[in-house]
C-alpha positions as a Markdown table, in Angstrom:
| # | Residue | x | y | z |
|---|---|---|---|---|
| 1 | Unk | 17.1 | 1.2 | 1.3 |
| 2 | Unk | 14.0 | 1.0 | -0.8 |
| 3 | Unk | 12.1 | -1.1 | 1.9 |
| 4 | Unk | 9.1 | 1.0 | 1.8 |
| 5 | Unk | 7.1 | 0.1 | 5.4 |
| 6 | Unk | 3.2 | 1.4 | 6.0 |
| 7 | Unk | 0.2 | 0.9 | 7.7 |
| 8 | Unk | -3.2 | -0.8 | 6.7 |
| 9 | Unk | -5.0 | 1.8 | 5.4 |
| 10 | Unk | -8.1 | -0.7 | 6.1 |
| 11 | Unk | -6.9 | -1.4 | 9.9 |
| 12 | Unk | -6.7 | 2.7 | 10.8 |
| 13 | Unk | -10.1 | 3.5 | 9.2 |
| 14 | Unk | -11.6 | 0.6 | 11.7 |
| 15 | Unk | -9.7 | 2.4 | 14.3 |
| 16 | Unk | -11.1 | 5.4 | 13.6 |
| 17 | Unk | -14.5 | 3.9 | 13.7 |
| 18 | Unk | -13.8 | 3.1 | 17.2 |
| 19 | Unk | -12.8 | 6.8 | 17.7 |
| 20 | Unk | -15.9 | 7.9 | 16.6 |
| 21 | Unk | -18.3 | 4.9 | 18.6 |
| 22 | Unk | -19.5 | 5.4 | 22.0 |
| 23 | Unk | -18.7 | 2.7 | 23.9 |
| 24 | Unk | -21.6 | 3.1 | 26.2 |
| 25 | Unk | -24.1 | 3.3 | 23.0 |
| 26 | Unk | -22.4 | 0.1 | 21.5 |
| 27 | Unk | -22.5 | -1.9 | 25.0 |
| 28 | Unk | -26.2 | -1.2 | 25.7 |
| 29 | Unk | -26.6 | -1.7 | 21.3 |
| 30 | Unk | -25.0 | -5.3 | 21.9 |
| 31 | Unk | -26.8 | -6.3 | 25.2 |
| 32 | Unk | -30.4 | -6.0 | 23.4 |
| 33 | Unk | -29.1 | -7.6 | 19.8 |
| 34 | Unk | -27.5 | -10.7 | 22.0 |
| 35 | Unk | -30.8 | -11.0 | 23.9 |
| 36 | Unk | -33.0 | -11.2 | 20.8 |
| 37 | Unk | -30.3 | -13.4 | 19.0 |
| 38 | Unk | -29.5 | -15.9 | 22.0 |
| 39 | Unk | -33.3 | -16.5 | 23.5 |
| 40 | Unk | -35.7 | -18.6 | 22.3 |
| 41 | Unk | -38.7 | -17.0 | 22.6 |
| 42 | Unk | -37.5 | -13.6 | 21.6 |
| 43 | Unk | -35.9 | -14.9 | 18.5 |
| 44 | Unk | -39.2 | -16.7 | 17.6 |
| 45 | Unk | -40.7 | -13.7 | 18.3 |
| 46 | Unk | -38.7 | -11.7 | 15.6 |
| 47 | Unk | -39.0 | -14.1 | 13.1 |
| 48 | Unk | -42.3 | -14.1 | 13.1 |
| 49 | Unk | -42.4 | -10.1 | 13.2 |
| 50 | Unk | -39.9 | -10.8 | 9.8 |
| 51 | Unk | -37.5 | -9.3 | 11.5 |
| 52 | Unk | -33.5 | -10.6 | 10.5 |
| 53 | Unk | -31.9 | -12.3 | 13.0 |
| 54 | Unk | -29.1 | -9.2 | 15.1 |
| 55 | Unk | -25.9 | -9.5 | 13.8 |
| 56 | Unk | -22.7 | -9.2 | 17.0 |
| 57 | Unk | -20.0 | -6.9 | 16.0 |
| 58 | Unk | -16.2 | -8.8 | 16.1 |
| 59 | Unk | -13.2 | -7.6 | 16.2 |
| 60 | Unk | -12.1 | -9.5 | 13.3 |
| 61 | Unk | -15.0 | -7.9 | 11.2 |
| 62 | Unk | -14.0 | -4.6 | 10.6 |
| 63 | Unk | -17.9 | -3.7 | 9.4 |
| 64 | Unk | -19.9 | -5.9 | 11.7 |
| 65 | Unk | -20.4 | -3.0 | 14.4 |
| 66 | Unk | -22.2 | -0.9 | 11.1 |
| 67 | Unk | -24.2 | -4.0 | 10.6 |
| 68 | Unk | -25.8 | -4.3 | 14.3 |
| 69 | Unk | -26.3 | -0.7 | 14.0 |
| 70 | Unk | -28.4 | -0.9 | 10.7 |
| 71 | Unk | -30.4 | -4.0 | 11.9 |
| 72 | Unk | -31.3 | -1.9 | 15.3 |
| 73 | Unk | -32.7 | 1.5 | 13.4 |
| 74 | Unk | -34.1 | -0.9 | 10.9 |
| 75 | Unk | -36.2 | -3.0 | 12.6 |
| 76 | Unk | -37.0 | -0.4 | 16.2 |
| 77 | Unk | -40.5 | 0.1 | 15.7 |
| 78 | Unk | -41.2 | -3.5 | 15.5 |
| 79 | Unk | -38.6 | -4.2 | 18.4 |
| 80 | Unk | -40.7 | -1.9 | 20.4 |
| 81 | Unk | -44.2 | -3.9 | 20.1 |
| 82 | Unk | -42.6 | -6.6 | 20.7 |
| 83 | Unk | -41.4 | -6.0 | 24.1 |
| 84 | Unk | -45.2 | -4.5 | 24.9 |
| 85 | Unk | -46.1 | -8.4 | 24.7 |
| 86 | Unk | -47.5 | -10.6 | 27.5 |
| 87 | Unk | -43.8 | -11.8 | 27.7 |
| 88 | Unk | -42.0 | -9.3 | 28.3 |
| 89 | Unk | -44.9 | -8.0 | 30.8 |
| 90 | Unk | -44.7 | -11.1 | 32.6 |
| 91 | Unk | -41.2 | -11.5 | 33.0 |
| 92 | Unk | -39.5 | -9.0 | 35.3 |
| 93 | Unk | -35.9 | -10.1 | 34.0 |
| 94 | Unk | -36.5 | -8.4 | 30.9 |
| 95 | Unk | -37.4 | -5.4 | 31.9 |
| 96 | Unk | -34.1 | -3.8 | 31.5 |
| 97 | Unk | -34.3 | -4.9 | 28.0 |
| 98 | Unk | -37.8 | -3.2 | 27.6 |
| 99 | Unk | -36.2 | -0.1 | 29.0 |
| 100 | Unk | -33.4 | -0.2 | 26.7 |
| 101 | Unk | -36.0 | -0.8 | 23.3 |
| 102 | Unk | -38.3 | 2.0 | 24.6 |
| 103 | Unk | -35.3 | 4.4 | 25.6 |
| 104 | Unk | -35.9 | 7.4 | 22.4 |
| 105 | Unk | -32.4 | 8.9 | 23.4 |
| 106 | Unk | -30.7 | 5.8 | 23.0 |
| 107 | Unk | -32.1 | 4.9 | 19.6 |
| 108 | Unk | -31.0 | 8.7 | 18.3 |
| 109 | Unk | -27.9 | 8.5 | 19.4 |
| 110 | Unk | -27.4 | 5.0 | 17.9 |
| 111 | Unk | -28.5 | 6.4 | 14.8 |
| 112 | Unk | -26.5 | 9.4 | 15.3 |
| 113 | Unk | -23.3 | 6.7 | 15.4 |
| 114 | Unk | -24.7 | 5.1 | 12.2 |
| 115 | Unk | -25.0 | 8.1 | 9.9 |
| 116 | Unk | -21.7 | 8.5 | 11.5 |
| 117 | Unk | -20.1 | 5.2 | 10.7 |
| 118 | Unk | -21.6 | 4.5 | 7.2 |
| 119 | Unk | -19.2 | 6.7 | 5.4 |
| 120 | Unk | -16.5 | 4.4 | 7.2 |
| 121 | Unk | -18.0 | 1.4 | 6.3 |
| 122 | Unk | -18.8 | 2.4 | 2.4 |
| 123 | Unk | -14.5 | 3.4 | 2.4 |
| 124 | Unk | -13.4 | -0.2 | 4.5 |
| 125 | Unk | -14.9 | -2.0 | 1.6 |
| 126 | Unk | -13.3 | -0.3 | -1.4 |
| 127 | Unk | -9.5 | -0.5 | 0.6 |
| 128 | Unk | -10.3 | -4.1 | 1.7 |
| 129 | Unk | -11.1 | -5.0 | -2.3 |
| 130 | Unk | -7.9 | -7.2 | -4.0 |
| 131 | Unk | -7.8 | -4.5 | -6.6 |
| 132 | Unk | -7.5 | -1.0 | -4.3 |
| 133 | Unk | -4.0 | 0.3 | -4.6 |
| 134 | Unk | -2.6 | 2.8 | -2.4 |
| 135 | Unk | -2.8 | 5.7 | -4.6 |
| 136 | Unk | -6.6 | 4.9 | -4.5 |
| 137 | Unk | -6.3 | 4.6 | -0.8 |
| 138 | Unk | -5.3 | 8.4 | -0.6 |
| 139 | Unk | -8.7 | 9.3 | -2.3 |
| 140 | Unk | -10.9 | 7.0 | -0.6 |
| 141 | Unk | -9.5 | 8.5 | 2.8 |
| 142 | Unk | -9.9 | 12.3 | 1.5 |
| 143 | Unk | -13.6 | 11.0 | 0.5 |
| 144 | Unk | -14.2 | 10.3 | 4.0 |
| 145 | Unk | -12.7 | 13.3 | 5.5 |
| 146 | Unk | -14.8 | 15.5 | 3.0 |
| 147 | Unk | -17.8 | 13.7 | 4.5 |
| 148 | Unk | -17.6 | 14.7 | 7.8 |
| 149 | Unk | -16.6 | 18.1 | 6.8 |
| 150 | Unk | -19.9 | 18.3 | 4.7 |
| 151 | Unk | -21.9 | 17.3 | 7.0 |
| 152 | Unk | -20.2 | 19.9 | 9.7 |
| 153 | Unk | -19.5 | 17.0 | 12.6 |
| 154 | Unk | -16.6 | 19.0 | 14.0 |
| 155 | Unk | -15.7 | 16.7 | 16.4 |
| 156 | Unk | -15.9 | 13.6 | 14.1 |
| 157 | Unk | -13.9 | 15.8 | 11.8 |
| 158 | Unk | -10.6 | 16.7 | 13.8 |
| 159 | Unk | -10.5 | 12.6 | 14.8 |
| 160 | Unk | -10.7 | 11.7 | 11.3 |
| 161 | Unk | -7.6 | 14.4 | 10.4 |
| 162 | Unk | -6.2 | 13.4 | 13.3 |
| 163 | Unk | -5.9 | 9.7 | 12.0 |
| 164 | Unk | -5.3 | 10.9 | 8.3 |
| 165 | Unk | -2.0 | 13.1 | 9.3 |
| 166 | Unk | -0.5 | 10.5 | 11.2 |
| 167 | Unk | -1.3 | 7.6 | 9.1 |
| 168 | Unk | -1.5 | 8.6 | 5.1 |
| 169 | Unk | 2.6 | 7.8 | 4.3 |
| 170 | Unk | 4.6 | 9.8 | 1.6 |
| 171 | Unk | 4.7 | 7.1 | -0.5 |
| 172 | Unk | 0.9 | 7.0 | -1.0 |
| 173 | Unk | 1.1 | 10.7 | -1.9 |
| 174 | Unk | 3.6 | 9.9 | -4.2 |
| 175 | Unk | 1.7 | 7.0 | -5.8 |
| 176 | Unk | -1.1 | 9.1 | -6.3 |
| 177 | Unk | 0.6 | 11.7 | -8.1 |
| 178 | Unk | 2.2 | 9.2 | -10.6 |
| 179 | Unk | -1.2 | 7.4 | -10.8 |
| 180 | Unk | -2.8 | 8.2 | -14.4 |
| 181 | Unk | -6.0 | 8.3 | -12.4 |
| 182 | Unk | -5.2 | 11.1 | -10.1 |
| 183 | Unk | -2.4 | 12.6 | -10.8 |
| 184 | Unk | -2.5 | 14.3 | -7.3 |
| 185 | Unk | -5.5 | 16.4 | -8.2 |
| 186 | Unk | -6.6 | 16.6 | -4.8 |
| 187 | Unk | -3.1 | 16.7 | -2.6 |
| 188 | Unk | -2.6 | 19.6 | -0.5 |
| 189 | Unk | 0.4 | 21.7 | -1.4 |
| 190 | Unk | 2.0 | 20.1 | 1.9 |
| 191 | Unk | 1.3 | 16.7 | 0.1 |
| 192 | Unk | 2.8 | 17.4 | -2.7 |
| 193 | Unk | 6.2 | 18.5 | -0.4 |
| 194 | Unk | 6.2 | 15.0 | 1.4 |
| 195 | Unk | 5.6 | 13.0 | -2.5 |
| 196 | Unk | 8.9 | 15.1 | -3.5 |
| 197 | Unk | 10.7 | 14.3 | -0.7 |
| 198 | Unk | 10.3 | 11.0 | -0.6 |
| 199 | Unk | 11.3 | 10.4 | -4.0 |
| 200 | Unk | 13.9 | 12.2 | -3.9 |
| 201 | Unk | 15.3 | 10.5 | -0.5 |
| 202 | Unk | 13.9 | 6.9 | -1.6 |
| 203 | Unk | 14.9 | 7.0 | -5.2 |
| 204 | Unk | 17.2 | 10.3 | -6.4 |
| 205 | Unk | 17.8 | 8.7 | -9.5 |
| 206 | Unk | 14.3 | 9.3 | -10.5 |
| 207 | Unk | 13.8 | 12.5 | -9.1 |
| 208 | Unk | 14.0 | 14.0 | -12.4 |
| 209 | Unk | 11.8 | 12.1 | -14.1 |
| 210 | Unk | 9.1 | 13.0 | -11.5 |
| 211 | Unk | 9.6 | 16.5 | -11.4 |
| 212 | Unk | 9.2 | 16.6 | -15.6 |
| 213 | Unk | 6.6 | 14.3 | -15.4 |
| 214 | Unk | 4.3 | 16.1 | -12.8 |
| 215 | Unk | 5.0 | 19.8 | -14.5 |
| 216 | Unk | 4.3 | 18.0 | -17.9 |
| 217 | Unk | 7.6 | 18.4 | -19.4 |
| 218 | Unk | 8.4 | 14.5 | -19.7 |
| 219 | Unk | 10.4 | 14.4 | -22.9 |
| 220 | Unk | 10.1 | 10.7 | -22.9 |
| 221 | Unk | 6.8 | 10.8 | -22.5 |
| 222 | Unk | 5.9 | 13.4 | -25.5 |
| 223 | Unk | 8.1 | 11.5 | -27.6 |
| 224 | Unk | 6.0 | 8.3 | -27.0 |
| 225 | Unk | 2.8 | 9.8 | -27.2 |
| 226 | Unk | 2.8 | 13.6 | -27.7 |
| 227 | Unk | 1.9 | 16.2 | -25.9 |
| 228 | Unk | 0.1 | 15.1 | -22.5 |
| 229 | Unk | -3.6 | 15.1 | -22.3 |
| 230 | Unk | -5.8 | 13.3 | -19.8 |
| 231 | Unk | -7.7 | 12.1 | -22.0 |
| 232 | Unk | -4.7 | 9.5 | -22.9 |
| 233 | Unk | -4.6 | 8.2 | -19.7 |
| 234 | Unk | -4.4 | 4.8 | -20.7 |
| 235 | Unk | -1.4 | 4.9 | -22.9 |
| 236 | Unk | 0.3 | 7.6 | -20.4 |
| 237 | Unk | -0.4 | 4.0 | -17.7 |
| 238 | Unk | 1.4 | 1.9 | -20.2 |
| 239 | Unk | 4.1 | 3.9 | -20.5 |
| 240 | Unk | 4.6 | 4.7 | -16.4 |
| 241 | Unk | 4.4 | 0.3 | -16.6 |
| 242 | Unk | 7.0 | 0.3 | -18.9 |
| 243 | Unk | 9.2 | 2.6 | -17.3 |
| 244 | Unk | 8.8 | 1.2 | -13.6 |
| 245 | Unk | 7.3 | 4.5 | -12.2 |
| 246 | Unk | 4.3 | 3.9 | -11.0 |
């Protein structure tokens, strides 16, 4: 009964990424970076410019596709004069590859996905760390909902609440308003609803306890350590330890 299944909060933020990539953008993006990283001469070519060598996005790296898209808005300009050499002139195979460095559109709207992305990328690290815990996982997800809504990308918005309501699982509302941390300072009222449910449907015993303890009221609790203040947080987590809440 107290089998408690969930997502990777990790795996769904990478999934959004991919909700929020063009693939169009990313195939012409990966065409140019595996030219300059597979042929000779251009990969001399950007060495000597001191250029890094393109990194390939892969599936099995959730923040590789951010990475090619740094290295291309990083290093444009000098991508561009180097496509004006005798090489590329000389060579008509590369001339899609010219067209592609040279094409303005193309390099705003890959740095349009970048600016877009990096939010992503900053919250896959923190949930992919060995010490992020899922209470933390409900605030690193509202961090990157807040971005978009910020920055008033309405369309990258609704996909990111779109993943967000059918991912984020009770349980992590729950967590988060037990963890000393949080205490579900920034769930929604309909949040809060779904943490009380569960615990009450998951473990009624405790139901109580929960209810006192989120109002304040925790008589075990004031006992221990007086009245509650934030700023005990870390003998209010001992406690919690102690009494398996949290």
């Amino acid at each position: 009964r107290n089998i408690i299944e969930y997502g990777c909060g990790a795996h769904q933020l990478n999934l959004l990424a991919k909700d929020l990539s063009s693939p169009e953008v990313m195939k012409r993006l990966v065409q140019g970076a595996r030219f300059f990283r597979l042929n000779n001469i251009p990969k001399n070519m950007l060495k000597e410019a001191s250029c890094a060598k393109p990194p390939l996005p892969s599936d099995v790296r959730w923040n590789s596709s951010i990475s090619t898209l740094d290295w291309y808005c990083k290093h444009w300009q000098k991508l561009r004069e180097i496509v004006e050499s005798d090489f590329f002139t000389r060579c008509s195979q590369n001339t899609e590859i010219k067209r592609t460095i040279n094409d303005l559109c193309l390099f705003q709207s890959i740095d349009e996905c970048r600016k877009c992305l990096n939010p992503i990328a900053e919250a896959l690290d923190r949930l992919q760390s060995d010490n992020c815990s899922i209470a933390e996982a409900v605030e690193i997800w509202k961090k990157v909902v807040m971005e978009f809504r910020t920055a008033d990308y309405r369309v990258w918005l609704e996909k990111a609440e779109t993943r967000y309501n059918q991912f984020l699982h009770p349980s992590w509302f729950a967590a988060n308003a037990l963890h000393p941390n949080f205490l579900g300072e920034n769930l929604t009222t309909s949040e809060w609803k779904k943490a009380t449910n569960f615990i009450e449907n998951h473990f009624p015993e405790a139901k109580a306890d929960f209810m006192n303890f989120i109002g304040g009221d925790n008589e075990a609790l004031k006992e221990a350590y007086g009245n509650f203040d934030k700023a005990n947080r870390p003998k209010v987590k001992n406690f919690m330890r102690a009494q398996s809440i949290c």
